[in-house]
Each structure stands twice: as structure tokens, then as C-alpha cells.
Amino acid sequence: MVKQNIFHNLFFSRSPILLAGLCVSVVALVFSFLASLNFGAADISVAEVYGAIFQFDGSTEQLIIRTVRLPRSLIALVVGAALAVAGSLMQGITGNPLASPAILGVNAGAAFAVVLATLIGGGNSLDLYAGFALLGAGLTAVLVYGCASLGRGGASPLNLTLVGASFTAFLASITSGILIVSQQTLDQIRFWLAGSVAGRDLDLLLQVLPYLTTGLLLAFALGKQVTLLSLGQDMAKGLGQNTLVIRALAAVCILLLAGGSVAIAGPIGFVGLIVPHITRFLVGTEYRWILPYAAVFGGILLLLADVVARSLLQPQELPVGLVMPLLGAPCFVYLIRAKVKR
């Protein structure tokens, strides 16, 4: 009876309000997506955007929408959602409000693998980047988890954080060294390393979409378990949860979501740090709701950030990875100050 009351209080007390809020957020996501299709270097009317989607006539404006802006907007939406959910999971299972997908070294591992492959093979294909980024992210995550398991207390949140930070610093230094030594590699890969959703097509998105979809569905299925785990390991165990299995499945989600995102868009920071805090402020501590809200808010954030990136220096465009720190750095400083005060 006690367990049933706890579950009811945690997951059902505010469901109608939260469901209504999620519907409103989805509407905001749709408007952000349409704004992403409408704004850019080329001045295209809303009517042309509508025509490109529903009444395509082959005109130049509609061709730009279909071949350039539509893939770019879809990738921004999907990558933003994936990074935000990955960040929410990281903060939920570690109990660390400063955690983000990079804590497992996923971004650094993916970047190192792509740089190394470019140095050895000399290619600059986005298809090549996607394959090696996923491989590097996966191997790094396995190494981080394995090394953390060797320490006292096993793969605890603290051990994962320390080992992940160590691997991130180590791989980032090697990557920087390669780029300093090889100017050709730097020229080929600099735009990808900055983090961008420009220049990608739907075929590349379809390559990574199975990984991102699997990660999102598995994350949503773990919502209740992550909520209980965020209340404390002893509490979760007392309610019959296998904390080791939950953390392992969450780590798989983070690998699929963050690794797939880096593979298609490069290392884009701060999405996985900012969105979980905004979501918890509005929703509360129930990950059954935090995760879908984070997916929607992450898509909105990256779509709008990309609109800003392509509008600041028209007709030139900035990579969205250079715009996100303008939003994320003040938030990061605020979180650090708040954590120090506590």
C-alpha cells in the first residue's frame, strides 16, 4: 500500500496539467520549426514555405526549402531533442546538476575518432564522420564505464564523473595536437568540429535516425525508474529497483543519443546542460514528464539558435555550435555559483 501511494503521488497527481503543458510546448515546437524554414540568407515568404511542403512547383525558392532548409531544420530538431534527453538522463542518474552528455567523454571520443579517420584516410565525407563518430563515442563510453568500475565503489556517479572528465581532457588534448600538426586535417574538418546542422541532407539523418529513435524510446521507458533513482539509491532499492541495470540502460541511451547527435552535427555543447534545468523548473522532478518535455524544449532551443546563427552575419552563416555558448556560458556560470552557495 505504501509503495502504491508513493507511485501515485510521484506520477499521477499533476498529469492533466502536465499533459496540457506538453501539448502547448509541441505547438511552440511547430512554430519554431516553421520559423526555421522561413528565416535565412534568402528572403522567402511564408506562402513559399507552405508551397514547398504541400504544393511543390520546382521554383528556386521552394527548391531551397526542400533541399537546404528542411533537412537542416529536421536535423536541428532531432539533435536538440536527443542532446536534451541525454543531458536529463545524465543529471538524473548521477545526481549532479552540472552533468551533461560530455561527462562520459562521448563528445571527445567522437571528435577524436573523426579527426583520426580524417588524418589517416584523408576523406571529408559526412558519411565518414557519422560512422567513425558513433564508433568513437561507443568505445569511449565502454572504456569510461570499465575504468570507473575498477575503482572503489564500482561505477558510482562520482567515479563515472571523474573518469569521464579525465578521458575528455585526454582525448581533447590529443585531438588538438593532431589538428596543430596536420593543417590539412584542420582545413577539412574545422566546420564539423564547430558543431553545425548546415550542409547535411536527409540521407545522413536517416543513417543516424535508428540510433536516436531507439535511444529516445528507451529513455522514455525508463522515466519512472530514473525518477526513483534520483530520489536516492537506497530509496530506489527499497522500492524494488535494480539500480545497476537502470544505470546501464541509461548509459546506453546516453551513448545512442549523444553519439548519434555528434555523428550528424558535430559536438554542440550546452543543450544537454541548459534544457534539463529549465524543464525541472517548470515540470518538477518526475522524469516521466521531464524527458518528453526536455525533448520538445531541446528541439525548440536548437531550432531558434540555428535561426540566430544564420541571421547574425547575413549573407554569411555561423555554425550553431558557436552560438550555443552565448546562451550556455551565462547559465553555466549561474549554476556553478548556485552550487557553490549550497
PDB file of C-alpha atoms in Angstrom, residues 187-322:
ATOM      1  CA  ASP A 187      41.006  22.546 -43.030  1.00  0.00           C
ATOM      2  CA  GLN A 188      38.869  19.517 -43.836  1.00  0.00           C
ATOM      3  CA  ILE A 189      37.141  19.165 -40.503  1.00  0.00           C
ATOM      4  CA  ARG A 190      37.003  22.585 -38.850  1.00  0.00           C
ATOM      5  CA  PHE A 191      33.355  23.247 -39.760  1.00  0.00           C
ATOM      6  CA  TRP A 192      32.228  19.890 -38.341  1.00  0.00           C
ATOM      7  CA  LEU A 193      34.220  20.434 -35.143  1.00  0.00           C
ATOM      8  CA  ALA A 194      32.475  23.771 -34.585  1.00  0.00           C
ATOM      9  CA  GLY A 195      29.115  21.985 -34.444  1.00  0.00           C
ATOM     10  CA  SER A 196      26.699  22.694 -37.285  1.00  0.00           C
ATOM     11  CA  VAL A 197      23.469  21.454 -38.820  1.00  0.00           C
ATOM     12  CA  ALA A 198      24.167  23.116 -42.177  1.00  0.00           C
ATOM     13  CA  GLY A 199      25.121  21.161 -45.279  1.00  0.00           C
ATOM     14  CA  ARG A 200      23.562  17.907 -44.111  1.00  0.00           C
ATOM     15  CA  ASP A 201      20.986  16.016 -46.155  1.00  0.00           C
ATOM     16  CA  LEU A 202      18.136  13.691 -45.265  1.00  0.00           C
ATOM     17  CA  ASP A 203      20.151  10.597 -46.220  1.00  0.00           C
ATOM     18  CA  LEU A 204      22.635  11.337 -43.440  1.00  0.00           C
ATOM     19  CA  LEU A 205      19.784  11.890 -40.984  1.00  0.00           C
ATOM     20  CA  LEU A 206      18.264   8.550 -41.966  1.00  0.00           C
ATOM     21  CA  GLN A 207      21.598   6.824 -41.234  1.00  0.00           C
ATOM     22  CA  VAL A 208      21.623   8.042 -37.640  1.00  0.00           C
ATOM     23  CA  LEU A 209      17.853   8.125 -37.023  1.00  0.00           C
ATOM     24  CA  PRO A 210      17.581   4.462 -35.891  1.00  0.00           C
ATOM     25  CA  TYR A 211      20.119   5.098 -33.106  1.00  0.00           C
ATOM     26  CA  LEU A 212      18.414   8.308 -31.992  1.00  0.00           C
ATOM     27  CA  THR A 213      14.929   6.787 -32.135  1.00  0.00           C
ATOM     28  CA  THR A 214      16.000   3.756 -30.120  1.00  0.00           C
ATOM     29  CA  GLY A 215      17.676   5.975 -27.538  1.00  0.00           C
ATOM     30  CA  LEU A 216      14.622   8.233 -27.177  1.00  0.00           C
ATOM     31  CA  LEU A 217      12.135   5.363 -26.850  1.00  0.00           C
ATOM     32  CA  LEU A 218      14.304   3.562 -24.308  1.00  0.00           C
ATOM     33  CA  ALA A 219      14.783   6.792 -22.346  1.00  0.00           C
ATOM     34  CA  PHE A 220      11.033   7.443 -22.185  1.00  0.00           C
ATOM     35  CA  ALA A 221      10.503   3.863 -20.994  1.00  0.00           C
ATOM     36  CA  LEU A 222      12.987   4.460 -18.143  1.00  0.00           C
ATOM     37  CA  GLY A 223      11.280   7.640 -16.909  1.00  0.00           C
ATOM     38  CA  LYS A 224       9.733   6.182 -13.752  1.00  0.00           C
ATOM     39  CA  GLN A 225      12.873   4.257 -12.806  1.00  0.00           C
ATOM     40  CA  VAL A 226      15.114   7.302 -13.242  1.00  0.00           C
ATOM     41  CA  THR A 227      12.752   9.330 -11.034  1.00  0.00           C
ATOM     42  CA  LEU A 228      13.084   6.776  -8.240  1.00  0.00           C
ATOM     43  CA  LEU A 229      16.847   6.635  -8.727  1.00  0.00           C
ATOM     44  CA  SER A 230      17.071  10.424  -8.491  1.00  0.00           C
ATOM     45  CA  LEU A 231      15.473  10.196  -5.033  1.00  0.00           C
ATOM     46  CA  GLY A 232      18.464   8.206  -3.811  1.00  0.00           C
ATOM     47  CA  GLN A 233      19.909   4.766  -4.380  1.00  0.00           C
ATOM     48  CA  ASP A 234      18.628   3.393  -1.083  1.00  0.00           C
ATOM     49  CA  MET A 235      15.108   4.624  -1.807  1.00  0.00           C
ATOM     50  CA  ALA A 236      15.182   3.088  -5.283  1.00  0.00           C
ATOM     51  CA  LYS A 237      16.418  -0.247  -3.965  1.00  0.00           C
ATOM     52  CA  GLY A 238      13.792  -0.190  -1.227  1.00  0.00           C
ATOM     53  CA  LEU A 239      11.116   0.161  -3.917  1.00  0.00           C
ATOM     54  CA  GLY A 240      12.450  -2.878  -5.747  1.00  0.00           C
ATOM     55  CA  GLN A 241      14.530  -1.185  -8.440  1.00  0.00           C
ATOM     56  CA  ASN A 242      17.708  -2.775  -9.804  1.00  0.00           C
ATOM     57  CA  THR A 243      19.844   0.357  -9.792  1.00  0.00           C
ATOM     58  CA  LEU A 244      22.750  -1.244 -11.649  1.00  0.00           C
ATOM     59  CA  VAL A 245      20.541  -2.277 -14.574  1.00  0.00           C
ATOM     60  CA  ILE A 246      18.837   1.133 -14.662  1.00  0.00           C
ATOM     61  CA  ARG A 247      22.170   2.949 -14.794  1.00  0.00           C
ATOM     62  CA  ALA A 248      23.452   0.601 -17.504  1.00  0.00           C
ATOM     63  CA  LEU A 249      20.363   1.121 -19.662  1.00  0.00           C
ATOM     64  CA  ALA A 250      20.543   4.878 -19.107  1.00  0.00           C
ATOM     65  CA  ALA A 251      24.197   4.806 -20.198  1.00  0.00           C
ATOM     66  CA  VAL A 252      23.170   3.010 -23.394  1.00  0.00           C
ATOM     67  CA  CYS A 253      20.579   5.733 -24.023  1.00  0.00           C
ATOM     68  CA  ILE A 254      23.151   8.454 -23.483  1.00  0.00           C
ATOM     69  CA  LEU A 255      25.559   6.736 -25.876  1.00  0.00           C
ATOM     70  CA  LEU A 256      22.946   6.381 -28.610  1.00  0.00           C
ATOM     71  CA  LEU A 257      21.567   9.901 -28.215  1.00  0.00           C
ATOM     72  CA  ALA A 258      24.771  11.869 -27.688  1.00  0.00           C
ATOM     73  CA  GLY A 259      26.857   9.712 -30.034  1.00  0.00           C
ATOM     74  CA  GLY A 260      24.275   9.894 -32.805  1.00  0.00           C
ATOM     75  CA  SER A 261      23.929  13.657 -32.364  1.00  0.00           C
ATOM     76  CA  VAL A 262      27.673  14.251 -32.523  1.00  0.00           C
ATOM     77  CA  ALA A 263      27.877  11.981 -35.544  1.00  0.00           C
ATOM     78  CA  ILE A 264      25.465  14.067 -37.579  1.00  0.00           C
ATOM     79  CA  ALA A 265      26.025  17.606 -36.263  1.00  0.00           C
ATOM     80  CA  GLY A 266      29.404  17.630 -34.557  1.00  0.00           C
ATOM     81  CA  PRO A 267      30.000  18.465 -30.877  1.00  0.00           C
ATOM     82  CA  ILE A 268      27.288  21.001 -29.945  1.00  0.00           C
ATOM     83  CA  GLY A 269      27.540  21.983 -26.300  1.00  0.00           C
ATOM     84  CA  PHE A 270      25.242  23.342 -23.585  1.00  0.00           C
ATOM     85  CA  VAL A 271      21.956  21.895 -24.905  1.00  0.00           C
ATOM     86  CA  GLY A 272      22.239  18.939 -22.543  1.00  0.00           C
ATOM     87  CA  LEU A 273      23.127  21.279 -19.674  1.00  0.00           C
ATOM     88  CA  ILE A 274      20.569  24.077 -20.050  1.00  0.00           C
ATOM     89  CA  VAL A 275      17.398  22.264 -21.059  1.00  0.00           C
ATOM     90  CA  PRO A 276      17.202  19.827 -18.097  1.00  0.00           C
ATOM     91  CA  HIS A 277      17.310  22.736 -15.637  1.00  0.00           C
ATOM     92  CA  ILE A 278      14.610  24.656 -17.495  1.00  0.00           C
ATOM     93  CA  THR A 279      12.493  21.522 -17.653  1.00  0.00           C
ATOM     94  CA  ARG A 280      12.820  20.675 -13.958  1.00  0.00           C
ATOM     95  CA  PHE A 281      11.981  24.272 -13.033  1.00  0.00           C
ATOM     96  CA  LEU A 282       8.710  24.059 -14.979  1.00  0.00           C
ATOM     97  CA  VAL A 283       7.779  20.399 -14.534  1.00  0.00           C
ATOM     98  CA  GLY A 284       9.240  19.249 -11.238  1.00  0.00           C
ATOM     99  CA  THR A 285      11.199  16.088 -10.528  1.00  0.00           C
ATOM    100  CA  GLU A 286       9.159  13.437 -12.361  1.00  0.00           C
ATOM    101  CA  TYR A 287      11.308  12.079 -15.203  1.00  0.00           C
ATOM    102  CA  ARG A 288       8.235  10.510 -16.742  1.00  0.00           C
ATOM    103  CA  TRP A 289       7.439  14.108 -17.728  1.00  0.00           C
ATOM    104  CA  ILE A 290      10.923  15.649 -17.692  1.00  0.00           C
ATOM    105  CA  LEU A 291      12.158  13.519 -20.593  1.00  0.00           C
ATOM    106  CA  PRO A 292       9.384  14.302 -23.135  1.00  0.00           C
ATOM    107  CA  TYR A 293       9.396  17.962 -22.098  1.00  0.00           C
ATOM    108  CA  ALA A 294      13.192  18.038 -22.493  1.00  0.00           C
ATOM    109  CA  ALA A 295      12.915  16.543 -25.978  1.00  0.00           C
ATOM    110  CA  VAL A 296      10.489  19.289 -27.036  1.00  0.00           C
ATOM    111  CA  PHE A 297      12.429  22.120 -25.355  1.00  0.00           C
ATOM    112  CA  GLY A 298      15.722  20.852 -26.794  1.00  0.00           C
ATOM    113  CA  GLY A 299      14.282  20.893 -30.302  1.00  0.00           C
ATOM    114  CA  ILE A 300      12.956  24.428 -29.791  1.00  0.00           C
ATOM    115  CA  LEU A 301      16.269  25.683 -28.400  1.00  0.00           C
ATOM    116  CA  LEU A 302      18.432  24.337 -31.207  1.00  0.00           C
ATOM    117  CA  LEU A 303      15.993  25.417 -33.923  1.00  0.00           C
ATOM    118  CA  LEU A 304      15.933  29.002 -32.636  1.00  0.00           C
ATOM    119  CA  ALA A 305      19.696  29.021 -32.033  1.00  0.00           C
ATOM    120  CA  ASP A 306      20.209  27.950 -35.654  1.00  0.00           C
ATOM    121  CA  VAL A 307      17.915  30.751 -36.844  1.00  0.00           C
ATOM    122  CA  VAL A 308      20.097  33.204 -34.904  1.00  0.00           C
ATOM    123  CA  ALA A 309      23.261  31.595 -36.321  1.00  0.00           C
ATOM    124  CA  ARG A 310      22.150  32.108 -39.911  1.00  0.00           C
ATOM    125  CA  SER A 311      20.769  35.614 -39.326  1.00  0.00           C
ATOM    126  CA  LEU A 312      23.558  37.380 -37.401  1.00  0.00           C
ATOM    127  CA  LEU A 313      26.038  37.881 -40.246  1.00  0.00           C
ATOM    128  CA  GLN A 314      23.929  37.620 -43.391  1.00  0.00           C
ATOM    129  CA  PRO A 315      24.679  36.563 -46.062  1.00  0.00           C
ATOM    130  CA  GLN A 316      27.284  34.546 -44.165  1.00  0.00           C
ATOM    131  CA  GLU A 317      26.222  31.933 -41.618  1.00  0.00           C
ATOM    132  CA  LEU A 318      27.718  30.885 -38.305  1.00  0.00           C
ATOM    133  CA  PRO A 319      27.783  27.281 -37.087  1.00  0.00           C
ATOM    134  CA  VAL A 320      25.151  26.821 -34.404  1.00  0.00           C
ATOM    135  CA  GLY A 321      27.860  25.374 -32.165  1.00  0.00           C
ATOM    136  CA  LEU A 322      29.343  28.877 -31.918  1.00  0.00           C
TER     137      LEU A 322
END
